[in-house]
Amino acid sequence: GVLTFDRLSSVYLTNTHHEEDQPVHLVVKDMALQKRSEHDVYGGPSQRYCPAAVYEWVETEGEASFVINAANCIHCKTCDIKDPNGNIDWAPPQGGEGPTYQAM
């Protein structure tokens, strides 16, 4: 809390808002490709390049599954740019505002 900060606290500070009933704005085109390539070949870089911890690979009974925590999204569009296969589509969320840094 002095030199480094956890991701979710920093996400909270962006003051990004999402409507509860908005359409999904992060879409994986091919989930099999995501597992086969992004996870198996590249080791799941989405967990590391996303500054808001939106993506995670969860191991359940020896099987990895891709989980999207869309409520954490700060609309930086990094996933759309950095996904090795271009398999994640980011769209502006309906009713969502971008970061509003109130202390700046």
mmCIF file with all atom_site columns, C-alpha atoms in Angstrom:
data_model
loop_
_atom_site.group_PDB
_atom_site.id
_atom_site.type_symbol
_atom_site.label_atom_id
_atom_site.label_alt_id
_atom_site.label_comp_id
_atom_site.label_asym_id
_atom_site.label_entity_id
_atom_site.label_seq_id
_atom_site.pdbx_PDB_ins_code
_atom_site.Cartn_x
_atom_site.Cartn_y
_atom_site.Cartn_z
_atom_site.occupancy
_atom_site.B_iso_or_equiv
_atom_site.pdbx_formal_charge
_atom_site.auth_seq_id
_atom_site.auth_comp_id
_atom_site.auth_asym_id
_atom_site.auth_atom_id
_atom_site.pdbx_PDB_model_num
ATOM 1   C CA . GLY A 1 1   ? 0.000   0.000   0.000   1.00 0.00 ? 1   GLY A CA 1
ATOM 2   C CA . VAL A 1 2   ? 2.999   2.366   -0.057  1.00 0.00 ? 2   VAL A CA 1
ATOM 3   C CA . LEU A 1 3   ? 5.109   1.476   -3.107  1.00 0.00 ? 3   LEU A CA 1
ATOM 4   C CA . THR A 1 4   ? 2.812   -1.056  -4.772  1.00 0.00 ? 4   THR A CA 1
ATOM 5   C CA . PHE A 1 5   ? -0.934  -1.530  -4.888  1.00 0.00 ? 5   PHE A CA 1
ATOM 6   C CA . ASP A 1 6   ? -3.164  -4.473  -5.702  1.00 0.00 ? 6   ASP A CA 1
ATOM 7   C CA . ARG A 1 7   ? -5.005  -4.431  -9.018  1.00 0.00 ? 7   ARG A CA 1
ATOM 8   C CA . LEU A 1 8   ? -8.576  -4.442  -7.745  1.00 0.00 ? 8   LEU A CA 1
ATOM 9   C CA . SER A 1 9   ? -8.007  -1.429  -5.489  1.00 0.00 ? 9   SER A CA 1
ATOM 10  C CA . SER A 1 10  ? -6.642  0.434   -8.499  1.00 0.00 ? 10  SER A CA 1
ATOM 11  C CA . VAL A 1 11  ? -9.658  -0.646  -10.607 1.00 0.00 ? 11  VAL A CA 1
ATOM 12  C CA . TYR A 1 12  ? -11.939 0.800   -7.936  1.00 0.00 ? 12  TYR A CA 1
ATOM 13  C CA . LEU A 1 13  ? -10.075 4.116   -8.091  1.00 0.00 ? 13  LEU A CA 1
ATOM 14  C CA . THR A 1 14  ? -10.790 4.479   -11.845 1.00 0.00 ? 14  THR A CA 1
ATOM 15  C CA . ASN A 1 15  ? -14.455 5.030   -10.942 1.00 0.00 ? 15  ASN A CA 1
ATOM 16  C CA . THR A 1 16  ? -15.575 3.110   -14.046 1.00 0.00 ? 16  THR A CA 1
ATOM 17  C CA . HIS A 1 17  ? -19.291 2.316   -13.998 1.00 0.00 ? 17  HIS A CA 1
ATOM 18  C CA . HIS A 1 18  ? -21.194 -0.535  -15.645 1.00 0.00 ? 18  HIS A CA 1
ATOM 19  C CA . GLU A 1 19  ? -24.960 -0.855  -15.849 1.00 0.00 ? 19  GLU A CA 1
ATOM 20  C CA . GLU A 1 20  ? -26.168 -4.086  -14.247 1.00 0.00 ? 20  GLU A CA 1
ATOM 21  C CA . ASP A 1 21  ? -28.235 -5.230  -17.239 1.00 0.00 ? 21  ASP A CA 1
ATOM 22  C CA . GLN A 1 22  ? -25.973 -4.079  -20.068 1.00 0.00 ? 22  GLN A CA 1
ATOM 23  C CA . PRO A 1 23  ? -25.096 -6.434  -22.945 1.00 0.00 ? 23  PRO A CA 1
ATOM 24  C CA . VAL A 1 24  ? -21.773 -8.250  -22.702 1.00 0.00 ? 24  VAL A CA 1
ATOM 25  C CA . HIS A 1 25  ? -19.013 -6.033  -24.116 1.00 0.00 ? 25  HIS A CA 1
ATOM 26  C CA . LEU A 1 26  ? -16.154 -8.573  -24.008 1.00 0.00 ? 26  LEU A CA 1
ATOM 27  C CA . VAL A 1 27  ? -16.654 -11.509 -26.354 1.00 0.00 ? 27  VAL A CA 1
ATOM 28  C CA . VAL A 1 28  ? -14.360 -14.465 -27.040 1.00 0.00 ? 28  VAL A CA 1
ATOM 29  C CA . LYS A 1 29  ? -15.001 -15.498 -30.648 1.00 0.00 ? 29  LYS A CA 1
ATOM 30  C CA . ASP A 1 30  ? -13.724 -19.086 -30.330 1.00 0.00 ? 30  ASP A CA 1
ATOM 31  C CA . MET A 1 31  ? -13.360 -20.511 -26.816 1.00 0.00 ? 31  MET A CA 1
ATOM 32  C CA . ALA A 1 32  ? -11.612 -23.655 -28.112 1.00 0.00 ? 32  ALA A CA 1
ATOM 33  C CA . LEU A 1 33  ? -8.957  -21.478 -29.799 1.00 0.00 ? 33  LEU A CA 1
ATOM 34  C CA . GLN A 1 34  ? -8.576  -19.498 -26.582 1.00 0.00 ? 34  GLN A CA 1
ATOM 35  C CA . LYS A 1 35  ? -7.789  -22.708 -24.666 1.00 0.00 ? 35  LYS A CA 1
ATOM 36  C CA . ARG A 1 36  ? -5.691  -24.338 -27.380 1.00 0.00 ? 36  ARG A CA 1
ATOM 37  C CA . SER A 1 37  ? -3.543  -21.311 -28.183 1.00 0.00 ? 37  SER A CA 1
ATOM 38  C CA . GLU A 1 38  ? -3.778  -18.506 -25.607 1.00 0.00 ? 38  GLU A CA 1
ATOM 39  C CA . HIS A 1 39  ? -3.565  -20.949 -22.687 1.00 0.00 ? 39  HIS A CA 1
ATOM 40  C CA . ASP A 1 40  ? -1.745  -24.040 -23.969 1.00 0.00 ? 40  ASP A CA 1
ATOM 41  C CA . VAL A 1 41  ? 0.797   -22.345 -26.278 1.00 0.00 ? 41  VAL A CA 1
ATOM 42  C CA . TYR A 1 42  ? 1.296   -18.888 -24.723 1.00 0.00 ? 42  TYR A CA 1
ATOM 43  C CA . GLY A 1 43  ? 0.581   -19.711 -21.052 1.00 0.00 ? 43  GLY A CA 1
ATOM 44  C CA . GLY A 1 44  ? -2.439  -17.420 -20.638 1.00 0.00 ? 44  GLY A CA 1
ATOM 45  C CA . PRO A 1 45  ? -0.946  -13.930 -21.103 1.00 0.00 ? 45  PRO A CA 1
ATOM 46  C CA . SER A 1 46  ? -4.369  -12.283 -20.733 1.00 0.00 ? 46  SER A CA 1
ATOM 47  C CA . GLN A 1 47  ? -4.047  -12.750 -16.965 1.00 0.00 ? 47  GLN A CA 1
ATOM 48  C CA . ARG A 1 48  ? -0.951  -10.575 -17.056 1.00 0.00 ? 48  ARG A CA 1
ATOM 49  C CA . TYR A 1 49  ? -1.509  -7.971  -19.787 1.00 0.00 ? 49  TYR A CA 1
ATOM 50  C CA . CYS A 1 50  ? -4.953  -6.891  -18.570 1.00 0.00 ? 50  CYS A CA 1
ATOM 51  C CA . PRO A 1 51  ? -4.382  -4.091  -16.045 1.00 0.00 ? 51  PRO A CA 1
ATOM 52  C CA . ALA A 1 52  ? -7.738  -4.738  -14.363 1.00 0.00 ? 52  ALA A CA 1
ATOM 53  C CA . ALA A 1 53  ? -7.573  -8.532  -13.827 1.00 0.00 ? 53  ALA A CA 1
ATOM 54  C CA . VAL A 1 54  ? -10.576 -9.074  -16.087 1.00 0.00 ? 54  VAL A CA 1
ATOM 55  C CA . TYR A 1 55  ? -9.311  -12.406 -17.439 1.00 0.00 ? 55  TYR A CA 1
ATOM 56  C CA . GLU A 1 56  ? -8.235  -15.459 -15.508 1.00 0.00 ? 56  GLU A CA 1
ATOM 57  C CA . TRP A 1 57  ? -7.673  -19.127 -16.150 1.00 0.00 ? 57  TRP A CA 1
ATOM 58  C CA . VAL A 1 58  ? -9.304  -21.209 -13.422 1.00 0.00 ? 58  VAL A CA 1
ATOM 59  C CA . GLU A 1 59  ? -8.283  -24.816 -12.897 1.00 0.00 ? 59  GLU A CA 1
ATOM 60  C CA . THR A 1 60  ? -11.208 -27.066 -11.942 1.00 0.00 ? 60  THR A CA 1
ATOM 61  C CA . GLU A 1 61  ? -10.687 -30.814 -11.638 1.00 0.00 ? 61  GLU A CA 1
ATOM 62  C CA . GLY A 1 62  ? -7.606  -30.624 -13.850 1.00 0.00 ? 62  GLY A CA 1
ATOM 63  C CA . GLU A 1 63  ? -9.361  -28.655 -16.598 1.00 0.00 ? 63  GLU A CA 1
ATOM 64  C CA . ALA A 1 64  ? -8.569  -24.985 -17.260 1.00 0.00 ? 64  ALA A CA 1
ATOM 65  C CA . SER A 1 65  ? -11.473 -22.674 -18.053 1.00 0.00 ? 65  SER A CA 1
ATOM 66  C CA . PHE A 1 66  ? -11.371 -19.049 -19.158 1.00 0.00 ? 66  PHE A CA 1
ATOM 67  C CA . VAL A 1 67  ? -13.251 -16.676 -16.850 1.00 0.00 ? 67  VAL A CA 1
ATOM 68  C CA . ILE A 1 68  ? -14.134 -13.091 -17.788 1.00 0.00 ? 68  ILE A CA 1
ATOM 69  C CA . ASN A 1 69  ? -14.758 -10.670 -14.919 1.00 0.00 ? 69  ASN A CA 1
ATOM 70  C CA . ALA A 1 70  ? -16.312 -7.971  -17.114 1.00 0.00 ? 70  ALA A CA 1
ATOM 71  C CA . ALA A 1 71  ? -17.309 -5.808  -14.144 1.00 0.00 ? 71  ALA A CA 1
ATOM 72  C CA . ASN A 1 72  ? -13.588 -5.088  -13.576 1.00 0.00 ? 72  ASN A CA 1
ATOM 73  C CA . CYS A 1 73  ? -13.083 -3.767  -17.124 1.00 0.00 ? 73  CYS A CA 1
ATOM 74  C CA . ILE A 1 74  ? -11.718 -0.208  -17.264 1.00 0.00 ? 74  ILE A CA 1
ATOM 75  C CA . HIS A 1 75  ? -12.217 0.042   -21.060 1.00 0.00 ? 75  HIS A CA 1
ATOM 76  C CA . CYS A 1 76  ? -8.542  0.283   -21.953 1.00 0.00 ? 76  CYS A CA 1
ATOM 77  C CA . LYS A 1 77  ? -9.001  -2.070  -24.968 1.00 0.00 ? 77  LYS A CA 1
ATOM 78  C CA . THR A 1 78  ? -5.721  -3.864  -24.215 1.00 0.00 ? 78  THR A CA 1
ATOM 79  C CA . CYS A 1 79  ? -7.365  -7.279  -24.695 1.00 0.00 ? 79  CYS A CA 1
ATOM 80  C CA . ASP A 1 80  ? -8.491  -6.372  -28.205 1.00 0.00 ? 80  ASP A CA 1
ATOM 81  C CA . ILE A 1 81  ? -4.955  -5.280  -29.084 1.00 0.00 ? 81  ILE A CA 1
ATOM 82  C CA . LYS A 1 82  ? -2.726  -7.774  -27.253 1.00 0.00 ? 82  LYS A CA 1
ATOM 83  C CA . ASP A 1 83  ? -4.618  -11.068 -27.586 1.00 0.00 ? 83  ASP A CA 1
ATOM 84  C CA . PRO A 1 84  ? -2.189  -13.242 -29.602 1.00 0.00 ? 84  PRO A CA 1
ATOM 85  C CA . ASN A 1 85  ? -4.963  -14.539 -31.886 1.00 0.00 ? 85  ASN A CA 1
ATOM 86  C CA . GLY A 1 86  ? -7.199  -11.470 -32.062 1.00 0.00 ? 86  GLY A CA 1
ATOM 87  C CA . ASN A 1 87  ? -9.831  -13.716 -30.506 1.00 0.00 ? 87  ASN A CA 1
ATOM 88  C CA . ILE A 1 88  ? -11.233 -11.228 -27.965 1.00 0.00 ? 88  ILE A CA 1
ATOM 89  C CA . ASP A 1 89  ? -13.624 -8.542  -29.211 1.00 0.00 ? 89  ASP A CA 1
ATOM 90  C CA . TRP A 1 90  ? -13.975 -5.425  -27.059 1.00 0.00 ? 90  TRP A CA 1
ATOM 91  C CA . ALA A 1 91  ? -16.925 -3.138  -27.720 1.00 0.00 ? 91  ALA A CA 1
ATOM 92  C CA . PRO A 1 92  ? -17.906 0.044   -25.895 1.00 0.00 ? 92  PRO A CA 1
ATOM 93  C CA . PRO A 1 93  ? -20.288 -0.970  -23.141 1.00 0.00 ? 93  PRO A CA 1
ATOM 94  C CA . GLN A 1 94  ? -23.797 0.422   -23.251 1.00 0.00 ? 94  GLN A CA 1
ATOM 95  C CA . GLY A 1 95  ? -24.184 2.957   -20.492 1.00 0.00 ? 95  GLY A CA 1
ATOM 96  C CA . GLY A 1 96  ? -20.552 2.628   -19.426 1.00 0.00 ? 96  GLY A CA 1
ATOM 97  C CA . GLU A 1 97  ? -18.315 5.557   -18.865 1.00 0.00 ? 97  GLU A CA 1
ATOM 98  C CA . GLY A 1 98  ? -14.548 5.456   -19.112 1.00 0.00 ? 98  GLY A CA 1
ATOM 99  C CA . PRO A 1 99  ? -12.256 6.136   -16.195 1.00 0.00 ? 99  PRO A CA 1
ATOM 100 C CA . THR A 1 100 ? -13.041 9.342   -14.351 1.00 0.00 ? 100 THR A CA 1
ATOM 101 C CA . TYR A 1 101 ? -10.118 10.134  -12.140 1.00 0.00 ? 101 TYR A CA 1
ATOM 102 C CA . GLN A 1 102 ? -11.592 12.506  -9.612  1.00 0.00 ? 102 GLN A CA 1
ATOM 103 C CA . ALA A 1 103 ? -8.307  13.402  -7.915  1.00 0.00 ? 103 ALA A CA 1
ATOM 104 C CA . MET A 1 104 ? -6.663  14.636  -11.120 1.00 0.00 ? 104 MET A CA 1
#
